[in-house]
Coordinates of C-alpha atoms in Angstrom, one line a residue:
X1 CA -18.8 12.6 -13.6
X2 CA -16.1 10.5 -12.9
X3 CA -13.2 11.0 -10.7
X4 CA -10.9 13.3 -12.6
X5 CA -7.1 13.5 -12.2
X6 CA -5.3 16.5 -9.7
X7 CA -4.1 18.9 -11.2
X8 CA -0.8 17.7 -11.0
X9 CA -1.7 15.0 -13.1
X10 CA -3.7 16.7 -15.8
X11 CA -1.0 19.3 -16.2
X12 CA -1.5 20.2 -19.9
X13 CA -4.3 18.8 -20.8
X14 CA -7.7 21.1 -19.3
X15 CA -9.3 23.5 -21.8
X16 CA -9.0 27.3 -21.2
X17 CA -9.1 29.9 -23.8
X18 CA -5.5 29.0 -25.0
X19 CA -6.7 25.8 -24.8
X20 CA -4.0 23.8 -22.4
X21 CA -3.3 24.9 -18.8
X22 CA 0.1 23.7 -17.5
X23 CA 0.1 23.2 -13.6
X24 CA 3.0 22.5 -11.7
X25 CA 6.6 22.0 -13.2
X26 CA 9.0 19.1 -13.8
X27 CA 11.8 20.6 -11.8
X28 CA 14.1 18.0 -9.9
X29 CA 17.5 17.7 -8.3
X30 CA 19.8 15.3 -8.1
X31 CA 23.4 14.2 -9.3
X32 CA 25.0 17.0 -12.0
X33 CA 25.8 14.9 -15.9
X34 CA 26.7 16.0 -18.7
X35 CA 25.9 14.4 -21.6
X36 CA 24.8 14.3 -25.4
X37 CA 21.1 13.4 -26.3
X38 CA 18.2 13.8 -28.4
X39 CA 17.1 12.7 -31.7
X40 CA 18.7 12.6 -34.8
X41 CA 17.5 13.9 -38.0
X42 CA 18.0 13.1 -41.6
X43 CA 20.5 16.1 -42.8
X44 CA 23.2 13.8 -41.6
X45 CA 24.3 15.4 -38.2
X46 CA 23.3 14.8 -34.7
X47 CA 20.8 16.6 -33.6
X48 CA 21.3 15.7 -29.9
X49 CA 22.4 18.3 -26.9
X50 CA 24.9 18.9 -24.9
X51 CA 22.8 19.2 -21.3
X52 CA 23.6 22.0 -19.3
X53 CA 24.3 20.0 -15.5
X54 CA 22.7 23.7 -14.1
X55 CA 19.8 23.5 -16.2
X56 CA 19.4 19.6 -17.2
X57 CA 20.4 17.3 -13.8
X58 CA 19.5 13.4 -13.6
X59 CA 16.5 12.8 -11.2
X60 CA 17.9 10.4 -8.9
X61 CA 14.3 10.1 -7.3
X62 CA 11.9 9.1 -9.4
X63 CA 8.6 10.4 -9.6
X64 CA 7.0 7.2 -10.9
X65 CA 5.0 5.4 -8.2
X66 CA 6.8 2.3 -8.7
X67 CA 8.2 0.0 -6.2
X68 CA 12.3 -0.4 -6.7
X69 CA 12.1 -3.7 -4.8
X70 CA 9.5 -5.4 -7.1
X71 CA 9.7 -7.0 -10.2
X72 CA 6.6 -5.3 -11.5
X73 CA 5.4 -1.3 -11.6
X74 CA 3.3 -1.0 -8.5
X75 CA -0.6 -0.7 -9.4
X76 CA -2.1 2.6 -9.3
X77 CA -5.7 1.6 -7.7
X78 CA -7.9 4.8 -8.9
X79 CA -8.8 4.0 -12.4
X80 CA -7.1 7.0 -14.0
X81 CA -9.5 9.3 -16.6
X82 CA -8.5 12.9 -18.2
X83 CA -11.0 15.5 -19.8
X84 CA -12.0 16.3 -23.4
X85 CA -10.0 18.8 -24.3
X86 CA -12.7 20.4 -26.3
X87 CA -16.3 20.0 -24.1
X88 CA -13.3 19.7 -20.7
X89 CA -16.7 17.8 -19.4
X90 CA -16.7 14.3 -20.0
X91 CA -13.4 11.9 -19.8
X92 CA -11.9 11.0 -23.1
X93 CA -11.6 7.2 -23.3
X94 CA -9.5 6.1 -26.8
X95 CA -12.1 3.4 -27.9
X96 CA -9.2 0.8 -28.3
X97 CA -7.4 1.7 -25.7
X98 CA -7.0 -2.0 -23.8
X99 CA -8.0 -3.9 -26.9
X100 CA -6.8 -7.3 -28.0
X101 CA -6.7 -9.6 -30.8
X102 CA -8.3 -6.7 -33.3
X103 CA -7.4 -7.9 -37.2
X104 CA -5.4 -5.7 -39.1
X105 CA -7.8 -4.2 -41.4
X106 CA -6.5 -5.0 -44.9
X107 CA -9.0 -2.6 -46.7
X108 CA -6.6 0.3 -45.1
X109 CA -3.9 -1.1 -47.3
X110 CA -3.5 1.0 -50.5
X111 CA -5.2 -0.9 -53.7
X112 CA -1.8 -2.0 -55.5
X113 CA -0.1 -2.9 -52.2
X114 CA 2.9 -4.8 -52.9
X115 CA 5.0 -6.8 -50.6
X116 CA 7.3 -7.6 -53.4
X117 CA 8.6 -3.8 -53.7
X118 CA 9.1 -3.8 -49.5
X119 CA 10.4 -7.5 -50.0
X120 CA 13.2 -6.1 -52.4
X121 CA 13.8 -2.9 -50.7
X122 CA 14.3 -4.2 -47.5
X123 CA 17.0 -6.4 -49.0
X124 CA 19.2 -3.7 -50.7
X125 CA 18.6 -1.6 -47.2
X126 CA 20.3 -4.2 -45.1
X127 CA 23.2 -4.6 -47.5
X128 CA 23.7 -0.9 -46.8
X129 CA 23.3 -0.2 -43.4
X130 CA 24.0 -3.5 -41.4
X131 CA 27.3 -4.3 -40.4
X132 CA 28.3 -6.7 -38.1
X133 CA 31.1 -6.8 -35.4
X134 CA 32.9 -9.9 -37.2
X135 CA 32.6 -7.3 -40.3
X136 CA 34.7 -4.5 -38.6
X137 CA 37.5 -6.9 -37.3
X138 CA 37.9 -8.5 -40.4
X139 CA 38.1 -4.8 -42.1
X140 CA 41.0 -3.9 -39.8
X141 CA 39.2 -2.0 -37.5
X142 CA 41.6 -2.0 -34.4
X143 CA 38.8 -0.4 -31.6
X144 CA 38.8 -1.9 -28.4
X145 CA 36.0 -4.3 -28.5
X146 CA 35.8 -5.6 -25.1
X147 CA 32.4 -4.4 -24.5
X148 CA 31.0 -7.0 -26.4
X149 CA 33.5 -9.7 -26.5
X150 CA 34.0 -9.5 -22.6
X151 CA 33.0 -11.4 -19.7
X152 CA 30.3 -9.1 -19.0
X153 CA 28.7 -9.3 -22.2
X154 CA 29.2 -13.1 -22.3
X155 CA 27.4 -13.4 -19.0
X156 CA 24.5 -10.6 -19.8
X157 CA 23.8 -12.0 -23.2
X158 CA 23.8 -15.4 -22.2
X159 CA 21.6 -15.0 -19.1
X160 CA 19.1 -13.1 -21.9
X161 CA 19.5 -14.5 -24.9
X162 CA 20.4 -18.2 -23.8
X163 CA 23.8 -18.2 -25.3
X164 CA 26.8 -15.8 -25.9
X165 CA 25.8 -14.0 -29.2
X166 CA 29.4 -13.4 -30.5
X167 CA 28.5 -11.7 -33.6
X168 CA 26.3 -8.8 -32.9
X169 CA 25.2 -6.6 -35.5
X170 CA 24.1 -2.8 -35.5
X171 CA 22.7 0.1 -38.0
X172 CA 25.2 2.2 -39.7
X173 CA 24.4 5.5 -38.8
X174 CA 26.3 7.9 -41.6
X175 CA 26.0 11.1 -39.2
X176 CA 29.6 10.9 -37.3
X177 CA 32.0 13.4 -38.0
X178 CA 34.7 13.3 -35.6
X179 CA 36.9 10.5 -33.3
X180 CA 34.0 9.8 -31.4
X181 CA 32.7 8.0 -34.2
X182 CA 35.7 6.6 -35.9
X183 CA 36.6 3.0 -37.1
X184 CA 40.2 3.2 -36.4
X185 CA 42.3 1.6 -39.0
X186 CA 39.1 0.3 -41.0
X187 CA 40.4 -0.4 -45.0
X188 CA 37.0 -2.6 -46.0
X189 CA 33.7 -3.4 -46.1
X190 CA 32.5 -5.7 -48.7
X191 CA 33.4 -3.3 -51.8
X192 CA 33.1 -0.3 -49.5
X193 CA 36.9 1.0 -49.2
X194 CA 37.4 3.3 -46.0
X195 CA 38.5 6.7 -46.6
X196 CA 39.7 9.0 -43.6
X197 CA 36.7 10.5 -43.8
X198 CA 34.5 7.5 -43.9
X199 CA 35.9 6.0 -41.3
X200 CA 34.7 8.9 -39.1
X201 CA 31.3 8.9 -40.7
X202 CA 30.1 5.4 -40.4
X203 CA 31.3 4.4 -37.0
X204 CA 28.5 5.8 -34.4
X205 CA 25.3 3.7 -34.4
X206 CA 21.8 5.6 -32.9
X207 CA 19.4 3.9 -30.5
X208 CA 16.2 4.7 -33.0
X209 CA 18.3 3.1 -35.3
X210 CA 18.5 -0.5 -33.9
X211 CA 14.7 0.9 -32.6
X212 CA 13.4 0.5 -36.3
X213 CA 15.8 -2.3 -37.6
X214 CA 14.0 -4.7 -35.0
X215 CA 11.1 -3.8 -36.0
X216 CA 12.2 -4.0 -39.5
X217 CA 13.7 -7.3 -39.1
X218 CA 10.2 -8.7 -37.6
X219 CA 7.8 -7.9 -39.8
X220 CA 10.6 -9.2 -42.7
X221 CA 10.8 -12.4 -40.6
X222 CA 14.5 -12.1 -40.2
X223 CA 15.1 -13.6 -36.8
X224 CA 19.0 -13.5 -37.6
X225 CA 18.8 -9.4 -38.3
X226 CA 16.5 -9.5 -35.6
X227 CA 18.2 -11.2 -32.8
X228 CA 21.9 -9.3 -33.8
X229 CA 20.4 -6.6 -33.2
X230 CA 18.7 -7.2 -29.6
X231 CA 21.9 -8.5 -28.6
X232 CA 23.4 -5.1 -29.5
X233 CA 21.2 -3.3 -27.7
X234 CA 20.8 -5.4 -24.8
X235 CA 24.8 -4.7 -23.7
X236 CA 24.0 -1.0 -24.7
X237 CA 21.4 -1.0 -21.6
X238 CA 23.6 -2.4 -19.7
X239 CA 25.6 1.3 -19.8
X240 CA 22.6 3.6 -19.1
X241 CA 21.9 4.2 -15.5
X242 CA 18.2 4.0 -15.9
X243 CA 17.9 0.2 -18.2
X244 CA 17.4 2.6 -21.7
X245 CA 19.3 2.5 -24.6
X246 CA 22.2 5.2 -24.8
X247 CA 21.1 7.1 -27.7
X248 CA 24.6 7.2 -29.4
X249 CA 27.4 4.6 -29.8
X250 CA 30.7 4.2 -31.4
X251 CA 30.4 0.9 -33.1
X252 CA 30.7 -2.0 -30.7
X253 CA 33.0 -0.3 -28.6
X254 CA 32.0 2.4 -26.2
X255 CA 29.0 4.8 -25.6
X256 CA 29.0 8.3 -27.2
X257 CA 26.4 9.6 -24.8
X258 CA 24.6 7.2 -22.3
X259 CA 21.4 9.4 -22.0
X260 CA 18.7 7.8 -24.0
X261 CA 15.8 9.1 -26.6
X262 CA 12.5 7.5 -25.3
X263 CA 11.4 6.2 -29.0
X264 CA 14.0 4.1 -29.3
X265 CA 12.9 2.4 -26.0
X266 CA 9.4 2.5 -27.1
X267 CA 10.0 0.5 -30.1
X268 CA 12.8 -1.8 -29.4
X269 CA 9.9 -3.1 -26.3
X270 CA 7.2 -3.5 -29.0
X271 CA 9.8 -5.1 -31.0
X272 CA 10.6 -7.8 -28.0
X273 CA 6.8 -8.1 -27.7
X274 CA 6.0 -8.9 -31.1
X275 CA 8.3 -11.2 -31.6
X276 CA 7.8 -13.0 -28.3
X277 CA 4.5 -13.8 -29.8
X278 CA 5.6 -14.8 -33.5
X279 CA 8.7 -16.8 -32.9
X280 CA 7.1 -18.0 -29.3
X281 CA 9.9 -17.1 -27.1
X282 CA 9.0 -15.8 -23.5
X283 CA 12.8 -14.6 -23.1
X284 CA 11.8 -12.0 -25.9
X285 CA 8.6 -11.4 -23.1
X286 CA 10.7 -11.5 -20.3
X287 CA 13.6 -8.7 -21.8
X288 CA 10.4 -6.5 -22.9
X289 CA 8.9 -6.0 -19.8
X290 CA 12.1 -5.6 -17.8
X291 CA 12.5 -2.3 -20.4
X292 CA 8.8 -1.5 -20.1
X293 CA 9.3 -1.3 -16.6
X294 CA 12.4 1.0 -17.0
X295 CA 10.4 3.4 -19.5
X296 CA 7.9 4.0 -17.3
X297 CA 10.3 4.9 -14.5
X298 CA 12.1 7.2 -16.4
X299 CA 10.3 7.9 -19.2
X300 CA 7.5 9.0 -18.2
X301 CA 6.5 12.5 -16.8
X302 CA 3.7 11.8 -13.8
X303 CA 2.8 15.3 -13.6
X304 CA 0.9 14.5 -17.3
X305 CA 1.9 11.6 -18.7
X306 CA 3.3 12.5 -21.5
X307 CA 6.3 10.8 -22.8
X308 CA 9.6 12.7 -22.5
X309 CA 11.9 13.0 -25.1
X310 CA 14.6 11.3 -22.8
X311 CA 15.6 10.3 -19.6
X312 CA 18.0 13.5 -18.8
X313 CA 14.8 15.2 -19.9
X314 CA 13.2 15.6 -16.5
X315 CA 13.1 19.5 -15.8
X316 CA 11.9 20.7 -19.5
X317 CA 8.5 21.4 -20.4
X318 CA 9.3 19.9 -23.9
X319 CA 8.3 17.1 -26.0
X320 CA 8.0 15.1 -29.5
X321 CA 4.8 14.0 -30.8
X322 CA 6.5 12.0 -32.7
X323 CA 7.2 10.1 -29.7
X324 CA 3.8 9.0 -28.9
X325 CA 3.4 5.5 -30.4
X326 CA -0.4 4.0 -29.5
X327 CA 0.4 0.4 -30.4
X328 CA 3.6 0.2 -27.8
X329 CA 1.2 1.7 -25.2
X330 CA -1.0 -0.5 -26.2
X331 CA 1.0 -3.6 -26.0
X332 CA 2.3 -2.3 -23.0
X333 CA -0.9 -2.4 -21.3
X334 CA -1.3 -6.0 -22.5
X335 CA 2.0 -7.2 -21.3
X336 CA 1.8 -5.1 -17.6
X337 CA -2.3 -4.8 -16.9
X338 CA -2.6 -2.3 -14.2
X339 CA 0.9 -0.4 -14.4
X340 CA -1.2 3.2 -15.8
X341 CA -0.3 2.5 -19.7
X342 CA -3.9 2.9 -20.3
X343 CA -3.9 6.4 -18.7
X344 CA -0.7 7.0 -20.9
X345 CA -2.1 6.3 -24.2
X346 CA -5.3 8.5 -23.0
X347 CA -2.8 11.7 -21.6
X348 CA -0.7 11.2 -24.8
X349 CA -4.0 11.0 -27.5
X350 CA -5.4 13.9 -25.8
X351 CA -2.5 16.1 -26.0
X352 CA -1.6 15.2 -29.7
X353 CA -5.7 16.2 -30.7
X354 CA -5.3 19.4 -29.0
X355 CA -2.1 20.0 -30.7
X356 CA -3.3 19.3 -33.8
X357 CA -6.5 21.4 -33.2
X358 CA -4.6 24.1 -32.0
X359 CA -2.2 24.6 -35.1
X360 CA -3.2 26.8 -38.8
X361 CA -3.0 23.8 -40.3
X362 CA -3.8 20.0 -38.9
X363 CA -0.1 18.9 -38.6
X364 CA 2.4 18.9 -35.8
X365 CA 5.1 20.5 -35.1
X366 CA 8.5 18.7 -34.1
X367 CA 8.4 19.5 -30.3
X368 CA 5.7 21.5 -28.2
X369 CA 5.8 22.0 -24.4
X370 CA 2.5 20.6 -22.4
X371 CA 0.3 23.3 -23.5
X372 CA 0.1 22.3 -26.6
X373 CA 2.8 25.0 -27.9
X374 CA 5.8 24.9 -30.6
X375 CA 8.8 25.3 -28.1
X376 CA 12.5 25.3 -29.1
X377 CA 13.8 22.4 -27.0
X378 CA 17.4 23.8 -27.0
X379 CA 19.1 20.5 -27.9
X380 CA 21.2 22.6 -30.8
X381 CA 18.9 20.7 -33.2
X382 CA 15.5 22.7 -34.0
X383 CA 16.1 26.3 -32.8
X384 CA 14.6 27.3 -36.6
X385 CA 12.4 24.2 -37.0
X386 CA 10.6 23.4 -33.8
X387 CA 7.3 25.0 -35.5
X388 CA 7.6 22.8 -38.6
X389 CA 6.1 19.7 -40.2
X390 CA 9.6 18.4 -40.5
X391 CA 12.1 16.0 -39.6
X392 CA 10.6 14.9 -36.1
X393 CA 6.8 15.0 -37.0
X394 CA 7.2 13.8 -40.6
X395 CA 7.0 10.6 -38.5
X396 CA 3.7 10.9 -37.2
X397 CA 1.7 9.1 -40.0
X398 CA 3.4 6.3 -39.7
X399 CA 2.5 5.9 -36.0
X400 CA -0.8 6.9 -36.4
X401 CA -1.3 4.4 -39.3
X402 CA 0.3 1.6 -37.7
X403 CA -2.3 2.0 -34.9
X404 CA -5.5 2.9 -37.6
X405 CA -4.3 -0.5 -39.3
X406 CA -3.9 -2.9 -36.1
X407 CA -6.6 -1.4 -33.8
X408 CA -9.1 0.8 -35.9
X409 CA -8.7 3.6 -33.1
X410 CA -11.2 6.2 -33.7
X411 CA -8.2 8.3 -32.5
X412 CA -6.1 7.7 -34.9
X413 CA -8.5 8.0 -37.6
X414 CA -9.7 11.6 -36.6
X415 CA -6.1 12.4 -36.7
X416 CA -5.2 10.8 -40.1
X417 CA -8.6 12.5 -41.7
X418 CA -7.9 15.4 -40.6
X419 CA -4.1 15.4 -42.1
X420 CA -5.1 13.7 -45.3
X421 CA -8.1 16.0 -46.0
X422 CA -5.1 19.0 -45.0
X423 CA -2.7 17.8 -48.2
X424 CA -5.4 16.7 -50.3
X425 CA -6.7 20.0 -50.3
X426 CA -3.4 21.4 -50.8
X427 CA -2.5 19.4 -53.4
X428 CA -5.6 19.3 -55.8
X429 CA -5.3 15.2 -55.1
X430 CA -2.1 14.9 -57.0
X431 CA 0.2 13.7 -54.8
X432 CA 2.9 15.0 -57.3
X433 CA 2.2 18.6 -56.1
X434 CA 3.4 17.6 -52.8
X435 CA 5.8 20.4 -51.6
X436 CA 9.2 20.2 -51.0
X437 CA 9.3 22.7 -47.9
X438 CA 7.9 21.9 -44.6
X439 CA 4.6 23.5 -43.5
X440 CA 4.8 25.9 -40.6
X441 CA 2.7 24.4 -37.7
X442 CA 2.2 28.0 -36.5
X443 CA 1.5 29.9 -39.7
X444 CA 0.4 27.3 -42.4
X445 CA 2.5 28.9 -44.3
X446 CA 5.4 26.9 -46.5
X447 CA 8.8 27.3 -44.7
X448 CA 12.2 27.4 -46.2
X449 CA 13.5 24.2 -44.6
X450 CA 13.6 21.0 -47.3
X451 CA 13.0 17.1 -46.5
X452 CA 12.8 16.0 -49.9
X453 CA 13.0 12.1 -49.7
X454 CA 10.4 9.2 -50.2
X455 CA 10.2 9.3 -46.3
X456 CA 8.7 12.9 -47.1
X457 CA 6.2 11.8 -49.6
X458 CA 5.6 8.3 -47.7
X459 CA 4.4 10.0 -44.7
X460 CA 2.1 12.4 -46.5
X461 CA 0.6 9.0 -48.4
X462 CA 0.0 7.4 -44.4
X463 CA -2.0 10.0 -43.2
X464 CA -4.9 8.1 -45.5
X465 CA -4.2 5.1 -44.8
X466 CA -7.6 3.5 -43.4
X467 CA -8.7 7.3 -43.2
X468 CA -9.1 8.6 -47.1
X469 CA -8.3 5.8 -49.5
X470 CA -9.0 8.2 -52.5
X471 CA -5.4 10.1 -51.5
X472 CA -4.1 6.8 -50.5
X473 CA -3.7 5.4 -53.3
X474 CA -3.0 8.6 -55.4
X475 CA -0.2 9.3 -53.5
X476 CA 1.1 5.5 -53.2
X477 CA 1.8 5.8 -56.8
X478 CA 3.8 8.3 -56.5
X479 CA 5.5 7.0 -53.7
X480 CA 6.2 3.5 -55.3
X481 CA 7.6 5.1 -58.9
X482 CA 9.9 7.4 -56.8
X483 CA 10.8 4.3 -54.4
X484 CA 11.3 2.1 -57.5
X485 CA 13.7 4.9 -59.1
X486 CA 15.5 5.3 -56.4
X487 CA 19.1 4.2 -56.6
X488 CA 21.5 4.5 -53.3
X489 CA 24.9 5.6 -53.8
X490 CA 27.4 6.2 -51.0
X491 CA 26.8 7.4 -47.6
X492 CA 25.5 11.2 -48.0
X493 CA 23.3 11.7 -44.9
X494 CA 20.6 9.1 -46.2
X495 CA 20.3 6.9 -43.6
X496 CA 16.9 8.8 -41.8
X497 CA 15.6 8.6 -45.4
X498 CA 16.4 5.3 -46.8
X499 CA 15.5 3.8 -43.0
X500 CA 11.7 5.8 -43.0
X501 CA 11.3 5.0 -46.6
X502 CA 11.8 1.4 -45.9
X503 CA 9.3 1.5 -42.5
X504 CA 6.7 3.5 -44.4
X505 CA 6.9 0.8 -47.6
X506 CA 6.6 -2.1 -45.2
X507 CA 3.6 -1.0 -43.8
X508 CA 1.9 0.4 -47.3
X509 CA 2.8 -2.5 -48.9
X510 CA 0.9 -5.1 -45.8
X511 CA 3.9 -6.3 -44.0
X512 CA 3.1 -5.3 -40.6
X513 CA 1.5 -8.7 -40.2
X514 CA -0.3 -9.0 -36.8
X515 CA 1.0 -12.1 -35.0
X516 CA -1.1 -14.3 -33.6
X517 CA -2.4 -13.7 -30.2
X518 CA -1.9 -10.2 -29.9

């Protein structure tokens, strides 16, 4: 057999009776900070911590075998494998794992797929959630804007971009609730008129946010949308200590909370990749790897290589599955040969199997610690719903689609059958019957928490895509009537829905288009 990892590295992953063995901890010291992160759900509120500086520190030193001089992650030289995690005999090698230049495979798509219905939705979501600096000023907003109109972001931006982008633009996130996330003295917005209270509520913007609008904005070929939005996130770098996006922001003025949330990075890089390759610009390249390489210093845990929830994160034994996307690993690998993402997207595929095989029922919970169990991740967020199917994991699918579609990963598949054969069960094959509570991980047993949205019934309707196309397409019907009913009024804590809804719809409907040369 081949050379396995220590046990330091395998931490999590080697079968016993409760299936995962932890060895080792993530404990660190380092500087005391206190700040705000996590993730943020859809009920409208953050769902993001304040971190205990006794319980929570910064790592100064990282773990990550990466030289701080070079430009590149150091190469690890041992060819990294893990173990099954059922036979713990023979290494587990994802079958895709540094594949290239795989076709989409278009027979995943549902049989109606319509780009139209994505096409249309994707315009009435940017009306709704993108607003651009230019926008606030000329609404009355009277914050401080220095931090991108100054000289540093003149000189970042043009160094990265190629020229001062003077009108960035961001997602509205509609969670705020206080001064933090205030547009002071905002009146208008197009022929949205700014109460008191909606001035508070639509000022923050979340890193997963601009996350999924760049990836948004590519596969709807909006360089515009697309390029606003880097240039918002590439100042909002600029303010984390580690290169990672500060996962909260009030409008283009000043950073809520500079810790980050590691999917936000994970997708704004794949972003940058992809569209280095379909609008053929290496600075897109060159700003994607410069993050990749920050990810992997920080976000990172090289005791198992799985990918922390943050980079403040260092000393829990938590993390979100929901995390874990295979095509940026993948991509990754592509853009940084020899920097370990291979071993990443192996770690990360074995975990989320034994997870999965672990539970009553073939979902995920929204976090889990390294052996594979539902754990509260004391954030203030999930202390009733870390064992459910619910706001974290109901973002799974799509993930595990996306990398079924682009790389036929046997993975993936064995994932998506397992939680398509799950609801079809369930639901008699009428997607209609789809419940409205979450499913305890732990119990299989309904809970009393509610996500009703398309995003809800979307996900369900991913888990067959490329793996059952029988429940595919029942339950794309269903998802397409509800999507075409749906009509957007105000700002009510929709933006997680109407921001999933749009992701999944792209995707069902064949708009992740593979560019060329991936």
């Amino acid at each position: 057999m081949s050379k396995l990892f220590s046990c330091s590295l395998i931490a999590g992953f080697l079968a016993v009776s409760s299936f995962f063995v932890a060895c080792g901890d993530d404990s660190s010291s380092g500087a005391d900070e206190t700040e705000i992160t996590g993730d943020e759900g859809n009920t409208g509120d953050p769902t993001g911590e304040v971190v205990d500086p006794n319980q929570n520190p910064v790592d100064p030193n990282s773990q990550i075998p990466v030289d701080p001089n070079a430009d590149q992650p150091v190469t690890n030289p041992d060819q990294q494998q893990t173990v099954d995690p059922v036979t713990n005999t023979d290494p587990v090698t994802p079958t895709s794992s540094t594949t290239t230049g795989t076709a989409a495979d278009a027979s995943a798509l549902p049989t109606n797929a319509n780009a139209k219905a994505a096409q249309d939705m994707f315009t009435t979501w940017k009306a709704r959630w993108i607003i651009s600096l230019k926008d606030e000023i000329n609404g009355g907003s009277t914050l401080d804007y220095d931090m991108y109109q100054g000289s540093r972001a003149k000189e970042l931006l043009t160094q990265k971009m190629g020229k001062f982008y003077d009108n960035p633009l961001r997602v509205i996130w509609d969670g705020g609730n206080s001064t933090n996330c205030e547009l002071t003295d905002m009146t208008t917005w197009g022929s949205v008129s700014f109460t008191a209270a909606l001035r508070k509520k639509l000022g923050c913007t979340v890193s997963e946010g601009i996350g999924y609008g760049m990836l948004i904005a590519l596969f709807h070929g909006d360089k515009d949308l697309f390029d606003g939005l880097w240039a918002y996130n590439i100042i909002a770098r600029d303010n984390n200590n580690n290169g990672l996006m500060p996962w909260e922001l009030q409008s283009f003025s000043r950073t809520v909370s500079t810790a980050a949330a590691l999917d936000a990075d994970l997708d704004v890089a794949t972003a940058l990749i992809l569209a280095s390759y379909k609008w053929s610009d290496d600075r897109y390249k060159t700003d994607a790897i410069e993050l990749i390489n920050a990810i992997l210093k920080k976000g990172i845990n090289m005791e198992n290589l799985l990918i922390r929830p943050g980079d403040t994160w260092s000393n829990k034994d938590v993390y979100n599955l929901s995390y874990f996307s295979p095509v940026a690993l993948r991509l990754f690998n592509q853009m940084v040969p020899g920097a370990g993402w291979d071993a990443v997207l192996v770690a990360n595929y074995t975990y989320m199997a034994g997870v999965q095989a672990a539970g009553a029922i073939p979902l995920f919970p929204d976090w889990s610690n390294a052996a594979g169990q539902p754990t509260d991740p004391k954030n203030g967020s999930a202390a009733s719903s870390y064992m459910l199917f619910d706001k974290e994991s109901v973002r799974v699918p799509w993930r595990m689609a996306w990398d079924n579609y682009w790389y036929q990963s046997a993975e993936s598949k064995n994932i998506l059958t397992a939680m398509s054969g799950f609801i079809n069960d369930y639901t008699g094959g009428d997607a209609s019957k789809i419940p409205s509570n979450s499913f305890n991980y732990s119990t299989g047993e309904l809970s009393t928490s509610q996500i009703v949205g398309q995003h809800y019934t979307g996900a369900y309707c991913l888990m067959g895509m490329g793996a059952n196309p029988t429940w595919l397409n029942s339950c794309y019907k269903t998802f397409s009537a509800s999507a075409a009913s749906y009509s957007p009024v105000g700002y009510t804590g929709t933006y997680f829905k109407e921001i999933l809804m749009l992701m999944y719809s792209t995707l069902m409907n064949g708009m992740f288009e593979k560019p060329a040369g991936i």
